[in-house]
Structures are given as structure tokens and as C-alpha cells.
XYZ file of C-alpha atoms in Angstrom:
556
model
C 44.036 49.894 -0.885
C 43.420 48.514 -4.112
C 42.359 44.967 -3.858
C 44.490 42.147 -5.993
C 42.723 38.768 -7.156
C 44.847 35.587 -8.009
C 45.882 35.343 -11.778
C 45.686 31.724 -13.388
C 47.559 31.189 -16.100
C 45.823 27.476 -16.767
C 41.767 26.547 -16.133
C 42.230 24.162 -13.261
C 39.007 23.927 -12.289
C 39.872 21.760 -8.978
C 42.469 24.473 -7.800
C 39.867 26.822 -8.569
C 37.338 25.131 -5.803
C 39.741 24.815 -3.608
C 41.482 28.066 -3.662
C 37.476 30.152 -3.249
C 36.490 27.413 -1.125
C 39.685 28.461 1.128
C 38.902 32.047 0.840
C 34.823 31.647 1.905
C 36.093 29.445 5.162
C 38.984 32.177 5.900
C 36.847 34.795 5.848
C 33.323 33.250 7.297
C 31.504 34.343 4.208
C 28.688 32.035 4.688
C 28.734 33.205 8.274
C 28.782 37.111 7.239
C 26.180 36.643 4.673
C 23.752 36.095 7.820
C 24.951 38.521 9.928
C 24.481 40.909 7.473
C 21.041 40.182 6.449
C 20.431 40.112 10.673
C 16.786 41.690 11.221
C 15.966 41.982 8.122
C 12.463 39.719 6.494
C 13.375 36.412 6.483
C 13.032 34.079 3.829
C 12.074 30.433 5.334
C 14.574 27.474 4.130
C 13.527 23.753 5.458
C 16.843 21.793 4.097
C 15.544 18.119 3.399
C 17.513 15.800 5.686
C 18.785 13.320 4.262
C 20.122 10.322 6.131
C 23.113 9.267 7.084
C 23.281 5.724 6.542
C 24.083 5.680 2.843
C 26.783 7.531 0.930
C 25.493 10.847 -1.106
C 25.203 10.548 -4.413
C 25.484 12.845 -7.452
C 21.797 13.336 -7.494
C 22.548 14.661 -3.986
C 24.488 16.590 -5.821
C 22.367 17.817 -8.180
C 19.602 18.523 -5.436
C 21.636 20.697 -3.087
C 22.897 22.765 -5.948
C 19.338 23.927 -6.645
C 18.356 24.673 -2.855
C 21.769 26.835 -2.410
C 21.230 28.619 -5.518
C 17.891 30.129 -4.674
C 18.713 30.734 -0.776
C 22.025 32.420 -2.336
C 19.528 34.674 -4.616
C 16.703 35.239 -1.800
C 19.737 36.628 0.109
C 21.111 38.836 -2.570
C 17.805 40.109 -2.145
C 17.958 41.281 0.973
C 16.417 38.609 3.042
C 17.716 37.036 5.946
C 17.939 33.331 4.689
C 18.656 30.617 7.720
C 19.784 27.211 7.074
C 20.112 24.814 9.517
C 21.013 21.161 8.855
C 19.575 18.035 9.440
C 19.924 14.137 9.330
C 16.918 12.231 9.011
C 17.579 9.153 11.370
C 14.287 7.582 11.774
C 11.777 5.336 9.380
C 11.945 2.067 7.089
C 15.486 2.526 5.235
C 17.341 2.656 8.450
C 15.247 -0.862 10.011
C 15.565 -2.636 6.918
C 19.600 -1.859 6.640
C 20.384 -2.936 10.709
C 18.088 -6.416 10.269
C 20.097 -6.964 7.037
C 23.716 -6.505 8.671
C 22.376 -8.629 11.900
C 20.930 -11.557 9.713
C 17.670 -10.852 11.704
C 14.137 -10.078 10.425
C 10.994 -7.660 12.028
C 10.037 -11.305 13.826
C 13.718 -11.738 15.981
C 13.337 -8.361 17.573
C 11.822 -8.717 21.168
C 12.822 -12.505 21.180
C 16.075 -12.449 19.871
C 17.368 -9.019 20.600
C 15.996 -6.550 22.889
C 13.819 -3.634 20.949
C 16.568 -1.732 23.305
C 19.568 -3.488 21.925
C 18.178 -3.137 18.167
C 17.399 0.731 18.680
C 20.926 1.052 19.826
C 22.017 -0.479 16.387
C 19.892 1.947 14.267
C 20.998 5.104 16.209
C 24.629 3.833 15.383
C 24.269 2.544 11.827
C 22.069 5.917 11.111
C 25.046 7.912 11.541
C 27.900 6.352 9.821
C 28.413 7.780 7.108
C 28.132 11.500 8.420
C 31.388 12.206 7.349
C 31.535 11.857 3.749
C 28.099 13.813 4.010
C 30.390 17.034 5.914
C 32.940 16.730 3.099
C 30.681 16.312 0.091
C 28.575 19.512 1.434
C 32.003 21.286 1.917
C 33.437 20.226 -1.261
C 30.793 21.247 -3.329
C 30.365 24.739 -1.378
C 26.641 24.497 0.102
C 26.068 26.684 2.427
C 24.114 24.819 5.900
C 25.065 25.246 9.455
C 26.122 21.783 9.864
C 27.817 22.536 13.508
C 23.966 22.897 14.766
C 21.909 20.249 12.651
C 18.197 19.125 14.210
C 18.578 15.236 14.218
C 15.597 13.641 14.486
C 16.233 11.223 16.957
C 17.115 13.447 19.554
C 14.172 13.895 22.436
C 13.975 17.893 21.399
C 12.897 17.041 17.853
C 10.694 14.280 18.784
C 9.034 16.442 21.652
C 8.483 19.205 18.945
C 6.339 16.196 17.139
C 4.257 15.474 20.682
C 3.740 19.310 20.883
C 2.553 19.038 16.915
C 0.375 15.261 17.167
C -1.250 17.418 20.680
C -2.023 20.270 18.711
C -4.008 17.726 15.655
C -5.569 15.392 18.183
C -7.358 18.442 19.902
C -8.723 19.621 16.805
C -9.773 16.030 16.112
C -7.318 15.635 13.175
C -5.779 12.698 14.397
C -7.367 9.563 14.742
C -7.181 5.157 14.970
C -8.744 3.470 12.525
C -8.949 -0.121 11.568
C -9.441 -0.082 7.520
C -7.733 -2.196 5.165
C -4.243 -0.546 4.379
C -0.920 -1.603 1.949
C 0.884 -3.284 3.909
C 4.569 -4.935 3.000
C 5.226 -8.059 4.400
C 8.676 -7.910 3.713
C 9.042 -4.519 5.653
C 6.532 -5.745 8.650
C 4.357 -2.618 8.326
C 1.478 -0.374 6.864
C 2.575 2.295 3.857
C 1.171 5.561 3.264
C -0.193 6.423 -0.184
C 2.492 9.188 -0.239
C 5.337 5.690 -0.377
C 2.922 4.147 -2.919
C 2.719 6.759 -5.129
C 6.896 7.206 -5.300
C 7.985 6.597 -9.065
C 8.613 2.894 -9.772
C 6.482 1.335 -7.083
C 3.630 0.519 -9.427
C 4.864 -1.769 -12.077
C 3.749 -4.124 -14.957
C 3.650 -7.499 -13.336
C 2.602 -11.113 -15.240
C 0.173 -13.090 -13.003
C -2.328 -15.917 -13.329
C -5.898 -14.713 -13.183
C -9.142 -16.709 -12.941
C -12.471 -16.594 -13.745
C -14.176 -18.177 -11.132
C -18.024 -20.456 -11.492
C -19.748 -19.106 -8.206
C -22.946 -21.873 -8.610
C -26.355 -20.101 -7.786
C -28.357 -21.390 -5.205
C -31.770 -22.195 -6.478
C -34.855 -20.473 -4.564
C -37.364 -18.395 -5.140
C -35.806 -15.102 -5.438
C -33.087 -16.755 -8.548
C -35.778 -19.174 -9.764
C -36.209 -16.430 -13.173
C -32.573 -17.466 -14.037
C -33.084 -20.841 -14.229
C -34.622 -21.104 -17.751
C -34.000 -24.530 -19.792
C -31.392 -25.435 -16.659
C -30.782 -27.180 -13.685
C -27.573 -25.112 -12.212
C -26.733 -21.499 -13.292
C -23.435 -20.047 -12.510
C -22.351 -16.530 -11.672
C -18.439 -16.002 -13.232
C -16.359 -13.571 -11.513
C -12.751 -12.484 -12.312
C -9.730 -11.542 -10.224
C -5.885 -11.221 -10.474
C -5.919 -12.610 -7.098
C -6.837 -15.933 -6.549
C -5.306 -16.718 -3.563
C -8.261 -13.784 -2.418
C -10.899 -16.771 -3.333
C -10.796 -18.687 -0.206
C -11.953 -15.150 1.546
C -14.635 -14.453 -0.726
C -17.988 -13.678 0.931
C -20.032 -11.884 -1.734
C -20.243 -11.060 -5.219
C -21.062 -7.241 -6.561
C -22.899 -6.010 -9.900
C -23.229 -2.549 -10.998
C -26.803 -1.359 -10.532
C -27.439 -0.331 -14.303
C -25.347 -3.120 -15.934
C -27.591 -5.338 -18.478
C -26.145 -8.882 -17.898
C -26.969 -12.047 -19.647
C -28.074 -15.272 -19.145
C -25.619 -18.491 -21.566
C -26.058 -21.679 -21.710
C -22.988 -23.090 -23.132
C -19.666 -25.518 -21.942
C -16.943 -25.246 -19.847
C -14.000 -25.285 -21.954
C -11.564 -27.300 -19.134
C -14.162 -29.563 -18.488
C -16.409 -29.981 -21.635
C -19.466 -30.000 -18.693
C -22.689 -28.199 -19.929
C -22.941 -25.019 -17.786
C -25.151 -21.974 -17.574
C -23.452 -18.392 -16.664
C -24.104 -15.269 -15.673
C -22.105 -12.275 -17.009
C -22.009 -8.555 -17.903
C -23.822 -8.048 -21.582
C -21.340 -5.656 -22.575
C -18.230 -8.156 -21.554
C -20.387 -10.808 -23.538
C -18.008 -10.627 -26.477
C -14.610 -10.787 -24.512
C -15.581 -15.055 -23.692
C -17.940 -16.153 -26.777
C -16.661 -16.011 -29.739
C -19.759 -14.790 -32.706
C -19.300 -17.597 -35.025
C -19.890 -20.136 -32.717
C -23.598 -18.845 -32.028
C -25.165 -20.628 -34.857
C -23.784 -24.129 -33.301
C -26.692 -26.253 -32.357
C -25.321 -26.961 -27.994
C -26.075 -30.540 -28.913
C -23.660 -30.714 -31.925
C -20.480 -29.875 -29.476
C -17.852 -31.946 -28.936
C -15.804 -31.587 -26.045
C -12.341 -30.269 -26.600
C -13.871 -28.306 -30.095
C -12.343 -24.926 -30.171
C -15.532 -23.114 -31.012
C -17.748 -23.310 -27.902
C -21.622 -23.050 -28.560
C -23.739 -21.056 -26.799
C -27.244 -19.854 -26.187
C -28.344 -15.960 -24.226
C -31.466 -17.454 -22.237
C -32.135 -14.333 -20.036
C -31.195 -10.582 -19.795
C -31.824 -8.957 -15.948
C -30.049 -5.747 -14.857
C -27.993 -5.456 -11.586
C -30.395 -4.501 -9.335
C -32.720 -7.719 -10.186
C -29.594 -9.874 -9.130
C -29.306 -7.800 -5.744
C -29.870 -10.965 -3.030
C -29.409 -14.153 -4.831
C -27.957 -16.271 -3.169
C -24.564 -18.625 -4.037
C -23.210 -21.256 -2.396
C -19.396 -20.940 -0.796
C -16.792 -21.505 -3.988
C -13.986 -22.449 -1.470
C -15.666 -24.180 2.107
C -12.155 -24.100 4.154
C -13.817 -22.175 6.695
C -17.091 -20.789 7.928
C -17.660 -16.642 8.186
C -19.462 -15.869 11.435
C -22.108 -13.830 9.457
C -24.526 -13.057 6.793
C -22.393 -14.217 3.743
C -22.297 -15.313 -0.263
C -24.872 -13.363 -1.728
C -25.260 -10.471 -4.546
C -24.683 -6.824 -3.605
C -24.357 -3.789 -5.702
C -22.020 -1.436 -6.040
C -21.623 1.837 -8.289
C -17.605 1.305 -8.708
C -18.530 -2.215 -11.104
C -17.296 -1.575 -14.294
C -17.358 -3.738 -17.539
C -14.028 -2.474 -19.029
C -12.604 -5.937 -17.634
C -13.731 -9.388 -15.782
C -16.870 -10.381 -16.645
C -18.807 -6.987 -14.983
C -19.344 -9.274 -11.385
C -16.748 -8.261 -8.795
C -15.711 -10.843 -6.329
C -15.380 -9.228 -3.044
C -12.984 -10.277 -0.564
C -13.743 -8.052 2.662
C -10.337 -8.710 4.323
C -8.252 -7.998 1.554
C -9.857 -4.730 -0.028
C -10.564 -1.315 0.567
C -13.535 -0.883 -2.006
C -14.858 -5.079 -0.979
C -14.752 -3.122 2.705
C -16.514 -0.213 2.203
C -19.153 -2.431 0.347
C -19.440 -5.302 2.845
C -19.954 -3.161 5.688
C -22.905 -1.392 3.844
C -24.676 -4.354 3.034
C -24.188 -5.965 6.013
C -21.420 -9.095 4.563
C -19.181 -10.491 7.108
C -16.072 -10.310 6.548
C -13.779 -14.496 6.615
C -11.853 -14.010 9.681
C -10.343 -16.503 11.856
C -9.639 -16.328 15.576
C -5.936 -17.711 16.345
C -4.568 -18.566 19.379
C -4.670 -15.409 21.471
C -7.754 -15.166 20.674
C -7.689 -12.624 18.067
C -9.653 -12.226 15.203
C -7.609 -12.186 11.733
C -7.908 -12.751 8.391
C -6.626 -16.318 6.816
C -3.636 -15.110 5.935
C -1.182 -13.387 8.354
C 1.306 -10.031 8.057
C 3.861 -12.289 6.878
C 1.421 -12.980 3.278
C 1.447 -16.703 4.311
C -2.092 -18.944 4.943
C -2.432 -19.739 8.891
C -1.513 -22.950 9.866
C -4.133 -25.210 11.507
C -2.016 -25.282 14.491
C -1.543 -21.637 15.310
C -5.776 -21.171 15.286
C -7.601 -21.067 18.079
C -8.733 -24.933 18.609
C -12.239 -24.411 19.217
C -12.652 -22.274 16.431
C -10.940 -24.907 14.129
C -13.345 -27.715 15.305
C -16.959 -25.410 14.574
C -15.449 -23.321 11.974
C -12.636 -25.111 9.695
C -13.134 -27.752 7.106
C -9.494 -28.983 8.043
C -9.550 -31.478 5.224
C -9.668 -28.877 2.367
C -7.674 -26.179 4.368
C -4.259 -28.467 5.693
C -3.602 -28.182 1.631
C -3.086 -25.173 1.304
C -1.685 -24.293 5.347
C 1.419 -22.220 5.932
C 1.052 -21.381 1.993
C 2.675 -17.809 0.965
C 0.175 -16.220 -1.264
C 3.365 -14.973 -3.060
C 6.711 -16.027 -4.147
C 8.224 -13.098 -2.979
C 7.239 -13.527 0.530
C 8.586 -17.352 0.798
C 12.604 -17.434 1.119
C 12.615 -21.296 -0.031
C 11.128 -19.945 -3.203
C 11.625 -17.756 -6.753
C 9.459 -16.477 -9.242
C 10.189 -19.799 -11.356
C 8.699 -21.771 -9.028
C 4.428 -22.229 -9.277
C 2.360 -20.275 -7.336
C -0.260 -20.553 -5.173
C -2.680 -18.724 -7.607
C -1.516 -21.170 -10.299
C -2.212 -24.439 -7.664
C -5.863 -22.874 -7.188
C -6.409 -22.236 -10.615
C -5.726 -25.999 -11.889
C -7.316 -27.386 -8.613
C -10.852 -24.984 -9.420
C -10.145 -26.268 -12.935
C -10.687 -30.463 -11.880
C -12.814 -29.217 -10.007
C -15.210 -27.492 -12.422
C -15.127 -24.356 -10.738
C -12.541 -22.105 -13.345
C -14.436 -20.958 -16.819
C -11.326 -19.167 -17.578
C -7.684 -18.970 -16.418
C -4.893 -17.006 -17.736
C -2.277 -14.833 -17.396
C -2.706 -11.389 -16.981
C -0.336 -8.260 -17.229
C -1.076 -5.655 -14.620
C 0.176 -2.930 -12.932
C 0.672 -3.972 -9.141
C 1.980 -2.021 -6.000
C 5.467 -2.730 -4.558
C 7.407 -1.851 -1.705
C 9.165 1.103 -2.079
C 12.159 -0.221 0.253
C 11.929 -3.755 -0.056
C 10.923 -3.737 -3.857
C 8.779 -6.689 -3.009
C 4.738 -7.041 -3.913
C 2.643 -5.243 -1.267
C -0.884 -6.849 0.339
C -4.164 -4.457 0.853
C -4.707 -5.864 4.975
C -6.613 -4.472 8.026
C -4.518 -2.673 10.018
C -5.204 -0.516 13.266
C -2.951 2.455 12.445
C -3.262 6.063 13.284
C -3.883 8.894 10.848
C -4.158 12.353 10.184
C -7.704 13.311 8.995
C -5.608 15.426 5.707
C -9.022 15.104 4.042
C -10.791 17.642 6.306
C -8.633 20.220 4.513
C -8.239 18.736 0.951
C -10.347 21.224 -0.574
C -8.037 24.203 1.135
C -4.536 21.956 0.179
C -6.147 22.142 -3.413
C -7.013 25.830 -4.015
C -3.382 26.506 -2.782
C -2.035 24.006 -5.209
C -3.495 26.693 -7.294
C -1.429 29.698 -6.339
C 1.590 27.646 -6.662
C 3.431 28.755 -9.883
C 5.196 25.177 -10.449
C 7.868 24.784 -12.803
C 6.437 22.819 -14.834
C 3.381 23.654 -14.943
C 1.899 19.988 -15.691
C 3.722 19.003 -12.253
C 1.090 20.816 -10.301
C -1.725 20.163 -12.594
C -0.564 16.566 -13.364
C 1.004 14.033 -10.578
C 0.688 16.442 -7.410
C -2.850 17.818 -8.334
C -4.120 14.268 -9.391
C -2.595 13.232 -6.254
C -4.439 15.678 -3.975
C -7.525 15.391 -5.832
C -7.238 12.007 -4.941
C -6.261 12.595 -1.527
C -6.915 10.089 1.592
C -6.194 10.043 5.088
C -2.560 9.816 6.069
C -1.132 6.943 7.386
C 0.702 8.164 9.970
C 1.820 4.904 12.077
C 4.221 2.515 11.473
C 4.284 -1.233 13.100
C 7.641 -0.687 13.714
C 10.608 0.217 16.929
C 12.698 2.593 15.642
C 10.823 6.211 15.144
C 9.305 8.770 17.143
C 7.013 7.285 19.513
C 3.260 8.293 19.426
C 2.322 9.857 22.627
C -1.018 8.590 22.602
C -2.196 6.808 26.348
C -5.130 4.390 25.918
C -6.933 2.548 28.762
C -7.407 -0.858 28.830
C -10.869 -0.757 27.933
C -10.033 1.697 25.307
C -12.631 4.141 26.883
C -10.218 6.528 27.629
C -7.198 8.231 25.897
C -4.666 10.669 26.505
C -2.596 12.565 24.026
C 0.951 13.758 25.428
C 2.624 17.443 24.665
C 5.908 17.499 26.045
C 8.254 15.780 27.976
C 7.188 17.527 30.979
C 3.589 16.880 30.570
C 4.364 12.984 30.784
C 6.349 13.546 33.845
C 3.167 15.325 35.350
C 0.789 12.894 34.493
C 3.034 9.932 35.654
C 3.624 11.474 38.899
């Protein structure tokens, strides 16, 4: 019987949807186009869950349309092309939205409200907008099972993760370290590199830096840089000074040539003697004031004599000693001399690196090799931590452990600066109008004859990809996967791939896997898939869990 098709006498493109749209769900195409393709080779299809807390977008859209199309082609093919839906209920996006409908932040939960009572929250807020989700994927003719999504909150999916965490920990893939991380205050936990490296979390920010006098201490092992001078100063720069009151040692680059000036310092018209980088020499003495006689200056003169006493390269510097820029508190350790490291550079600063163990991966790495102890406090449970705490705020003399404050804390110079957020962002009471703490410990190292230079800076600074708020470098116990064990396998298939376009594989994903570090997989957070990782109280022994059943067994 010969088959008749519909004749429009307008273009009415909605009718049209509608009317093929009625046809596909009359006659179960989606459903046939499987059954047909039933034991044939299948072509694998992970759909991207999205979640369910938000309304879809057109760039939702826009995504979908692509995935249907080529699971649409790879079964024209002849392959047998399953798609299952999902809803991705679990992470960040989901916390952040419950604490902001409750009024609550990561602190209230446990005190509060119950971490049972909050979960509850996030599994119902998670799904609320599943709905317009169903209609938008019906409207718009994608073809999913959505009758039989995975959801991954439910204890099947998250057992599928035990069985997959069991499977990495015995092949010694998955590991705890304690290494200095990003961390968002704002959010309450550690990010991957993966959430850093999302478009639009690095951005151009303005901030004060400083250039920071570190004075030498005089002994035999500086006494060659103390020609025609009493006091010689090492100058260091950072975008960070609120990182000064942590500083425990300074790094030069091996090779560098640096110089020896005599010359002023331009806030406080004091003679002063510095040591800096030779090829940096030019970015903080300007040529035409080198044939100024240092005994014709007078202060406030824009053109600031100078004479090079000394020339020594890194290596010769390796071990002097400096005395403490900031003495709010004493480091239990070896402390404030020069190390070197390869990773000093002289395209910026003054080619000295001030290194701030707590609050640096590289000033980690670097102070563990040479043996620098790291400025950490012990609060009142006895814990050691770094001045400032996961909210990005300075301890208050209070909440430290009282016998460390007597021995350790010079409480006069530290109640100052107490309960101080080393960012605007972090303090609700203030905006970015309002001064800084880096700008309070610029002008105070300024009276103080401390600052050779202070300015503002523009520089491209990590955010929060969900709170759009500044992020911290902290240490952080977190689990990770040990991805690096198989970067160089993840990189010669990047090579296979045939991306479209090309500069996608070659540029941001290669450069990103060439660049590749250890996964962060942990979160310091309540609502997520639980890591089934048992460790004793001594931490001598651990257990990783499988499945459901294997934690019944090894309750029992």
C-alpha cells in the first residue's frame, strides 16, 4: 500500500516538530532504531549528565544537538548505539546553591544543621528542575533513555566508584598526600587543576605588590658583601604581601650574576645597600642618575644615586643568613637564609624569590630540599597550621594554642593584624574599595624602612570556578590519583586523536597534559560519593572498600 506523507501548504516550522515529534513517539522510532541494530558492534555513547538543579540552556541546546547527530550517524551505520541518561547530582554547584537558599555557610553544617539534614536538602534541590530537562530533551527530539537514567547519587553508581577507587588503590594509583593545593575559601575546599584550568578562572587582577628589604645578617660567610657599608639588604618581590609574615627563606637562581648598590631608599631617603639580580638592575635605577655623586642627594630628589659595589653569582649567596622581615612568630626550625633554586627567573622581581613554604607549591618543594621549616602555628586542638586559616583570614591570638603563643608569638606585633582576611573577597563586612591588608603592610614596611618599592601590579590570578572569588595555594591532606604514572601513555594517545580543530589537541588539551599533575580527587566537603578508604588510628593501617557487600563483611 502506497504510503501518503502530510502536505503543508505553509512552513510552520513549530507544527512541523510537533507533528514528526508525534509520529517518532507513536511509532517508538527511537526505540526501533535499537532493536534493530540488536547484536550488532556497538558504538559506545557516555551522555554527559548534566544536573538538575539549574534550568537548560540554549548552549544545552547546542551541545545535545551535536551528541545526537553523530550517535544518529554511527547508527545509520550499522552500529548498535546505546544511550542511557544521566543527572549529575553530586559536587560544588549543588553545596554552594542549598547553603545559599538556607542562609548557611560550609561552617553551620554539623552545628547548625545535621550533615544528615543538609544532604537531605541537596538530594532534593538536585532534582528540581528535572522536568523542564524531560521536556527540553523531548522538545528538541534527542534521543536518551530517560525512563532508566544512572543518577549519581544512588548507592549502585557510587558502589560502581568503590569497585573503580579498589581497583586504583591496588595498583597503587591512589594515594593521601599533604602538598600545598588551590584551595577556595569561599567554597570550603581543595580544586583540581582540571576546575582551574576552566575558561575564565584565570583573570587580569590589579593588586599592590612590594619589594621587600630582607637586612643581611653580618658574619663571616656575607662579610664579602659588605664593601664601603655597615648593613646590606637583600630585595625580594611578591604580589602577595600578606605571604610576608610566613616568609622563611629567600631563593636565587644558581647562574644569576647579581649586584651589589649602594644607593637610597626612595620612601625613606635612608642610605641603603641592596642586593639584586644584574639583569633586573635596570628595571629600579634609572642610567642617568649613575653619575650623581651619593653625597650630592637630597632626599625626596627624583633621580636616586647609586653605586654597583660587588657582583657574586647565586651560588656564592647560597647560606647567608637574614634576619626575620616580619617577627610575629617564631618557625620551629632552621629558617631565613639563602637557597637556590633552578625555577628563579629575572623576567620580573628583582631575580630573589621570597619563599613562603605554607603558601606555595614551588616555596614547598624548595624548603623541604634544603631543609627550611615551614611558619606554622599550633591552635587549640593542637594542630599544626599555617597563620592563616581555610577561611583566608590571620588566626586570632585566642584560637592558638596558649603555650605556643607565650614561647612562640610576638603578640604585640601580631594582635594588629589578628582575625585579618588576607583578601577582600573573603571578608563579608568588606568590598574591593575598601584597603587591603597587602596595602596596610606595604605602608607599615614603608615607616618602617623595610619596602624599596611598592606598587600596583596587573596579574593574572586564579579564581573559583563556582564562587568566582580569588583562590589561596594551602596544605591540604587530600587524596589523589597518581594520573602522572601514565602521562606519557595519556599523551601518545592525544596523538591518535584526530581533533577538530586540530590546535585543540595540540594547543589547550596537549599543553594541559604535558603539563599534567596528580589529580585531586577529594573534596572537604558532605555531599558526594564517599571515599571508601578505612584508616587506623595510628594511620598504620588502611583499608580500601569494593562494594557494598565487602563493608558489610568486614564490619561483621
Amino acid at each position: 500500500m502506497e504510503k501518503k506523507f502530510p502536505e503543508y501548504k505553509s512552513l510552520d516550522l513549530s507544527q512541523v516538530n510537533k507533528d514528526i515529534l508525534k509520529t517518532w513517539e507513536e511509532n517508538k522510532t527511537f526505540e526501533m532504531s535499537l532493536k534493530t541494530r540488536e547484536g550488532h558492534p556497538s558504538f559506545v555513547f557516555y551522555e554527559g549528565p548534566p544536573s538538575a538543579n539549574g534550568m537548560p540552556g540554549i548552549h544545552h541546546v547546542m551541545a545535545r544537538t551535536i551528541k545526537d547527530v553523530i550517535c544518529r550517524y554511527k547508527t545509520l551505520q550499522g552500529f548498535y548505539v546505546e544511550r542511557k541518561a544521566g543527572w549529575d547530582t553530586h559536587g560544588l554547584p549543588v553545596e554552594l546553591g542549598v547553603e545559599k537558599k538556607l542562609g548557611i555557610t560550609k561552617e553551620a553544617i554539623g552545628k547548625s544543621i545535621s550533615v544528615a539534614d543538609y544532604n537531605k536538602e541537596c538530594r532534593e534541590d538536585v532534582m528540581k528542575f528535572t522536568r523542564e530537562w524531560e521536556e527540553l530533551t523531548q522538545k528538541m527530539g534527542y534521543w536518551v533513555d530517560m525512563h532508566n537514567p544512572y543518577i549519581t547519587y544512588d548507592n549502585r553508581y557510587i558502589e560502581t566508584l568503590w569497585f573503580l577507587l579498589q581497583k586504583l588503590y591496588n595498583k597503587g594509583f591512589l594515594y593521601k598526600g599533604y602538598t600545598i593545593q588551590p584551595y577556595s575559601p569561599a567554597a570550603g575546599t581543595g580544586l583540581s587543576t582540571h576546575e582551574l584550568n576552566q575558561p575564565g578562572c584565570y583573570r587580569d587582577v590589579k593588586d599592590t605588590t612590594c619589594v621587600a628589604q630582607f637586612k643581611i645578617v653580618r658574619n663571616e660567610v656575607s662579610e664579602k658583601l659588605f664593601k664601603e657599608t655597615d648593613a646590606v639588604h637583600f630585595i625580594a618581590w611578591t604580589t602577595t604581601p600578606w605571604t610576608l609574615p610566613s616568609n622563611t627563606a629567600l631563593a636565587v637562581g644558581p647562574a644569576i650574576h647579581y649586584l651589589v648598590v649602594k644607593t637610597y631608599n626612595p620612601y625613606t631617603f635612608n642610605p641603603v645597600t641592596v642586593v639584586l639580580a644584574k639583569d633586573r638592575f635596570n628595571a629600579f635605577f634609572n642610567p642617568k642618575a649613575a653619575e650623581i655623586p651619593l653625597e650630592d642627594y637630597q632626599p625626596g630628589e627624583k633621580l636616586i644615586p647609586y653605586k654597583i659595589t660587588g657582583e657574586f653569582k647565586g651560588s656564592e649567596l647560597e647560606g647567608i643568613r637574614y634576619e626575620q622581615l616580619l617577627p610575629w612568630m617564631r618557625p620551629e626550625g632552621d629558617a631565613f637564609r639563602v637557597i637556590t633554586g633552578d625555577y628563579v627567573s629575572t623576567e620580573d622581581g628583582t631575580g630573589i624569590v621570597h619563599i613562603a613554604p605554607t603558601f606555595g607549591a614551588d616555596d614547598d618543594r624548595v624548603a623541604k630540599i634544603a631543609g627550611i621549616a615551614p611558619m606554622l602555628l599550633i591552635d587549640k586542638e593542637g594542630n599544626k597550621q599555617p597563620m592563616v586559616d581555610k577561611r583566608g583570614r590571620f588566626y586570632l591570638l585566642e584560637e592558638i594554642d596558649p603555650d605556643f603563643l607565650k614561647t612562640n608569638v610576638n603578640q604585640t606585633l601580631y594582635q594588629e593584624y589578628a582575625g585579618r582576611f588576607v583578601k577582600n573577597a573573603y571578608d563579608p563586612n568588606l568590598t574591593e574599595e575598601d584597603a587591603t591588608l597587602d596595602v596596610d603592610l606595604a605602608v607599615m614596611l614603608k615607616k618602617e624602612n623595610k619596602a624599596f618599592k611598592v606598587e600596583k601590579h596587573v596579574h593574572s590570578y586564579p579564581h573559583c570556578w563556582r564562587t568566582d572569588k580569588p583562590v589561596l595555594y594551602y596544605p591540604l591532606d587530600s587524596w589523589f590519583i597518581r594520573t602522572t604514572a601514565v602521562k606519557e601513555r595519556m599523551l601518545e594517545l592525544n596523538r591518535t586523536i584526530n581533533w577538530k580543530p586540530a590546535s585543540t589537541g595540540e594547543g589547550r588539551f596537549g599543553k594541559w597534559l604535558e603539563n599534567l599533575v596528580d589529580w585531586n580527587l577529594s573534596r572537604s566537603r558532605y555531599w558526594g560519593t564517599p571515599l571508601p578508604i578505612w584508616v587506623s588510628e595510628d594511620g598504620s593501617e588502611q583499608k580500601c572498600i569494593g562494594s557494598v557487600k565487602e563493608l558489610i563483611a568486614e564490619i561483621d
